[in-house]
PDB file of C-alpha atoms in Angstrom:
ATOM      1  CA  UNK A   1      10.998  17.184 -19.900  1.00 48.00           C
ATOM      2  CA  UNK A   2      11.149  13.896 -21.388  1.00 49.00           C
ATOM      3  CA  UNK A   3      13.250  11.213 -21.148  1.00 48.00           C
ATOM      4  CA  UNK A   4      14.104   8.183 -22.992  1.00 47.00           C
ATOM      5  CA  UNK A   5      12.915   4.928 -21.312  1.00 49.00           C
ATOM      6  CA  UNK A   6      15.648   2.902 -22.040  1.00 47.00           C
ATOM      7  CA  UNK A   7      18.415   5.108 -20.493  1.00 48.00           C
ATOM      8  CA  UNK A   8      17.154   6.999 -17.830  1.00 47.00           C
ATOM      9  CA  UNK A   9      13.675   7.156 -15.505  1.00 46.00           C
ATOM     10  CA  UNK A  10      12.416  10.269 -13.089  1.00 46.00           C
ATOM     11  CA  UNK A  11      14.245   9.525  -9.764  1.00 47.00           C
ATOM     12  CA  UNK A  12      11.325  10.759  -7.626  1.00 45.00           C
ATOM     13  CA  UNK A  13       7.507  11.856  -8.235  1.00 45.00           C
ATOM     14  CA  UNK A  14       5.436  13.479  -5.896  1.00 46.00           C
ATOM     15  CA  UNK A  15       1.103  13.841  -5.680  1.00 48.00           C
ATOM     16  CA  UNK A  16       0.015  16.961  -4.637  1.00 50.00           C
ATOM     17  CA  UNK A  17      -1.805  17.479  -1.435  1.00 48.00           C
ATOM     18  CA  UNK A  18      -5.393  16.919  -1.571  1.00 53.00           C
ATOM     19  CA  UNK A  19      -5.544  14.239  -4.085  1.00 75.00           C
ATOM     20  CA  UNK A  20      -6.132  10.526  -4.202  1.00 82.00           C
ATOM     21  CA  UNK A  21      -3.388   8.020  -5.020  1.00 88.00           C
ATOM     22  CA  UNK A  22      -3.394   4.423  -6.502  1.00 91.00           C
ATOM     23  CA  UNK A  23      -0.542   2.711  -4.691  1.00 90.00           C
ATOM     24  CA  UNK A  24       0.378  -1.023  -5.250  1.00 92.00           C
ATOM     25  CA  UNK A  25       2.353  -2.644  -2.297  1.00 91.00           C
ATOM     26  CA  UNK A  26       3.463  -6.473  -2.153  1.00 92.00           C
ATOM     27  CA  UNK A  27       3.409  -8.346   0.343  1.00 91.00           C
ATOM     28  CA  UNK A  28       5.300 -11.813   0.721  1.00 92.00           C
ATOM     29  CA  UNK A  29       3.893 -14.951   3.205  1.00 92.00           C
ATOM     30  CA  UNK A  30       6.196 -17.684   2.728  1.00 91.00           C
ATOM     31  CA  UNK A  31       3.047 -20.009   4.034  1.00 92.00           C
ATOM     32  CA  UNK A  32      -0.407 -19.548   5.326  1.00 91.00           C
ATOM     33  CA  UNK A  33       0.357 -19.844   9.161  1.00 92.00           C
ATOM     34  CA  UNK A  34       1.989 -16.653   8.752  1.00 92.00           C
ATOM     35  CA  UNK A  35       0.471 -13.499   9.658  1.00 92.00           C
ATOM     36  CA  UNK A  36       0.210 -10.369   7.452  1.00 94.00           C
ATOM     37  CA  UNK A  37      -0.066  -7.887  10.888  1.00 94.00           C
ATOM     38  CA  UNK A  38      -2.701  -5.729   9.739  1.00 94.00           C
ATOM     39  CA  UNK A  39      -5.415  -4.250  11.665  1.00 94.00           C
ATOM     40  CA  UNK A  40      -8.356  -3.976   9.221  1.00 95.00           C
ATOM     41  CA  UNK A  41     -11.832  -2.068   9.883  1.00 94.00           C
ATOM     42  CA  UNK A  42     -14.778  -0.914   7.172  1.00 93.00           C
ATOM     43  CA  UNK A  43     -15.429   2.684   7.467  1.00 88.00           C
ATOM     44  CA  UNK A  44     -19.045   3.838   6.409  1.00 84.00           C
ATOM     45  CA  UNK A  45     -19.050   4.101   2.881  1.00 85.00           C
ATOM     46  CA  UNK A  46     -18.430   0.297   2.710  1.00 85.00           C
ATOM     47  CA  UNK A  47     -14.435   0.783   2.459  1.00 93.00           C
ATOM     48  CA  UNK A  48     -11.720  -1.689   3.881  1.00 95.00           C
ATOM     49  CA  UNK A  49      -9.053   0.770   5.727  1.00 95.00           C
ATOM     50  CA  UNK A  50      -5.754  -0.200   7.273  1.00 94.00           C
ATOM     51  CA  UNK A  51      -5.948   0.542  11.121  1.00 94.00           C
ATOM     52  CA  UNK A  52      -2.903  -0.455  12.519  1.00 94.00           C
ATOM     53  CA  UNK A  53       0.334  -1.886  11.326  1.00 93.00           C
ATOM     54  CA  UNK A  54       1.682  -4.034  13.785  1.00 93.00           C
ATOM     55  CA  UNK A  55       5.279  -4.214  14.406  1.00 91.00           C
ATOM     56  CA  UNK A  56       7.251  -7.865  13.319  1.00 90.00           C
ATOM     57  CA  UNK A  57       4.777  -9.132  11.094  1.00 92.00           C
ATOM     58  CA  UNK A  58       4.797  -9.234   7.004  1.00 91.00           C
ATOM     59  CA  UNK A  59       2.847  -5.809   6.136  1.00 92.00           C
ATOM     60  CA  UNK A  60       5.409  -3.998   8.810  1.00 90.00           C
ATOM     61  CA  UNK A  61       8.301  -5.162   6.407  1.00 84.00           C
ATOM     62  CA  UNK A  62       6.633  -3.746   3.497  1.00 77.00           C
ATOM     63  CA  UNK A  63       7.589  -0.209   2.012  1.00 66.00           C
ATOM     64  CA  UNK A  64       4.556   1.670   1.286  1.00 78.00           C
ATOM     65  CA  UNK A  65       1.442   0.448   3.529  1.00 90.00           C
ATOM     66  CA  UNK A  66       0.379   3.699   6.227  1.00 91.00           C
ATOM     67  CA  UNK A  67      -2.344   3.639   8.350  1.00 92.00           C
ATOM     68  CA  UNK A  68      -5.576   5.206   6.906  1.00 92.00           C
ATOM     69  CA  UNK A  69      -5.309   3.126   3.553  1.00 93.00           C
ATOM     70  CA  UNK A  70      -7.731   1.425   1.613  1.00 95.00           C
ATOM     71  CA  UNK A  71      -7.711  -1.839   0.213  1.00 95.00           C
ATOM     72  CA  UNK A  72      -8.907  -2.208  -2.821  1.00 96.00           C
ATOM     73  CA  UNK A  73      -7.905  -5.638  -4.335  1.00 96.00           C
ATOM     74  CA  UNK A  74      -5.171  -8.115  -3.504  1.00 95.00           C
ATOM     75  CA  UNK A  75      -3.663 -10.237  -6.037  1.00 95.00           C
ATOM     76  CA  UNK A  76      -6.403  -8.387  -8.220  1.00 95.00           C
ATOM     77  CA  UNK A  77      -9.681  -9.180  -6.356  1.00 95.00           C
ATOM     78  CA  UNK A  78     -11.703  -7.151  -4.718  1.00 95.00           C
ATOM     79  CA  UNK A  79     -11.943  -6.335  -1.092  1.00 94.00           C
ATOM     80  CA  UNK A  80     -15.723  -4.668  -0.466  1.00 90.00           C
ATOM     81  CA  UNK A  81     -15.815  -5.878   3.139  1.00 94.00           C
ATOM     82  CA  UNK A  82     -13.021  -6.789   5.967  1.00 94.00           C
ATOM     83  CA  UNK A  83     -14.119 -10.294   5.819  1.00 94.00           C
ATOM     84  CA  UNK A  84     -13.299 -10.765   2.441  1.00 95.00           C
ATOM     85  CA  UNK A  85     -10.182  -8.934   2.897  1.00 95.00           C
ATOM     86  CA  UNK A  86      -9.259 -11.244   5.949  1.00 95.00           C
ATOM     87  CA  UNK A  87     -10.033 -14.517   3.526  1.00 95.00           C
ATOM     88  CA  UNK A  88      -7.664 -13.496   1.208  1.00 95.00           C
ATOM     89  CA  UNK A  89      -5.137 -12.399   3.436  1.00 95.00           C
ATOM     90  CA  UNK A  90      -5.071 -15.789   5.854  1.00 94.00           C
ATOM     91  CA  UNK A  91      -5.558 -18.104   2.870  1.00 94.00           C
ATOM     92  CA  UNK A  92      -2.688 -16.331   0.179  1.00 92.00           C
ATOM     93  CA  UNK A  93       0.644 -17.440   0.196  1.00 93.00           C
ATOM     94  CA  UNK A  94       4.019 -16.597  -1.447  1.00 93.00           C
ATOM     95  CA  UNK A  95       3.595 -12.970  -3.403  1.00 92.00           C
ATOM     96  CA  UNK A  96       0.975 -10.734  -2.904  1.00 93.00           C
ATOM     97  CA  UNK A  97      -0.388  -7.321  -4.840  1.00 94.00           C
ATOM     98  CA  UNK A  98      -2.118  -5.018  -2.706  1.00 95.00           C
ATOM     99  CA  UNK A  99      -3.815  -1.884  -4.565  1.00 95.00           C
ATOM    100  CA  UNK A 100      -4.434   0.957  -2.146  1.00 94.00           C
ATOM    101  CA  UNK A 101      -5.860   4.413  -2.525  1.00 94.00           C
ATOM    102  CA  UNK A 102      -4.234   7.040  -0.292  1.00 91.00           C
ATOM    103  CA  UNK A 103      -5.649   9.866   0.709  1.00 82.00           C
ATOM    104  CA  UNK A 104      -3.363  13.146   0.906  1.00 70.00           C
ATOM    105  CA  UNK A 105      -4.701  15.417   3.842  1.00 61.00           C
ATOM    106  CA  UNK A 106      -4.099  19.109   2.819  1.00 46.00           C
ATOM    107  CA  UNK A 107      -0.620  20.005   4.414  1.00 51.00           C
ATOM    108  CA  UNK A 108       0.596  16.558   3.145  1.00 52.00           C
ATOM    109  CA  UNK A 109       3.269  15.462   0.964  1.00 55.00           C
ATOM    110  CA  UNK A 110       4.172  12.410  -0.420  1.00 56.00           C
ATOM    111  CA  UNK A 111       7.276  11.532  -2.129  1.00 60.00           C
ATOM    112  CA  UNK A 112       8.323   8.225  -3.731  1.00 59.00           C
ATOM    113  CA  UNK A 113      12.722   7.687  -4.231  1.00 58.00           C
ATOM    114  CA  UNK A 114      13.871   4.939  -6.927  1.00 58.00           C
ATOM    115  CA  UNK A 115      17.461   3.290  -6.854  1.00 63.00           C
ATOM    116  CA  UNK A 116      16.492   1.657  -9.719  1.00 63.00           C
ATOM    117  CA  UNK A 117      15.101  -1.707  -8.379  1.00 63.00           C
ATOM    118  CA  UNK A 118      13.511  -0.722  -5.146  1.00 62.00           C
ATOM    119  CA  UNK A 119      10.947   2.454  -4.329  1.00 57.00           C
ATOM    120  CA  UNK A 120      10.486   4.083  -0.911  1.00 59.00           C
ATOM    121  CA  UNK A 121       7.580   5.992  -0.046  1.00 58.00           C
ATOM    122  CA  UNK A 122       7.711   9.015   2.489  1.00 58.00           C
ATOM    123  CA  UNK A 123       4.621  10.992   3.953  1.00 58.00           C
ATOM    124  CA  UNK A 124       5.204  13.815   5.929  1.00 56.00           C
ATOM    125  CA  UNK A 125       2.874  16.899   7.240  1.00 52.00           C
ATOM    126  CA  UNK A 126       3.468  20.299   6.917  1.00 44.00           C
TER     127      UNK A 126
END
């Protein structure tokens, strides 16, 4: 089915289960003292995985980060270690770009709404 651009856009998209997803969330620290409420730890294969998503802080107010996530770049550069990923988080203000790749366990499902300026992003099992 295809659609034209300028008049109409899918409402919702889903990834199989079993796949890999590029996912782009932002992120928005009005200054540096405050704090982006991630828990951030490097698994073996040199990856920088969200942990925990605490409650209150930036990252909890954005649609789309889960636990289990990778960080791949923010604002663009590349996060190969959770120190670097920590520098750039403390030291960034205003808008920020976060690419992820998500991992869909089997059983998984992931589907993304649009309302036409905002997405949601829902992960469920079974």
């Amino acid at each position: 089915e295809k659609l034209d651009a300028k008049r109409e856009r899918p409402r919702a998209s889903s990834i199989a289960a079993s796949t890999t997803a590029t996912v782009r969330a932002h992120l928005h620290k009005a200054s540096r003292s405050d704090k982006v409420g991630l828990s951030l730890a490097e698994d073996g294969e040199g990856r920088v995985v969200i942990q925990r998503i605490y409650e209150g802080y930036v990252a909890a107010n954005s649609a789309g980060l889960l636990v289990g996530d990778v960080l791949v770049a923010i604002d663009g550069k590349v996060t190969n270690s959770q120190s670097i990923a920590h520098k750039y988080l403390t030291e960034a203000t205003g808008s920020l770009e976060l690419e992820l790749q998500r991992s869909q366990d089997t059983g998984c499902w992931m589907l993304r709404y649009y309302d036409g300026k905002n997405s949601v992003t829902r992960v469920e099992k079974g």
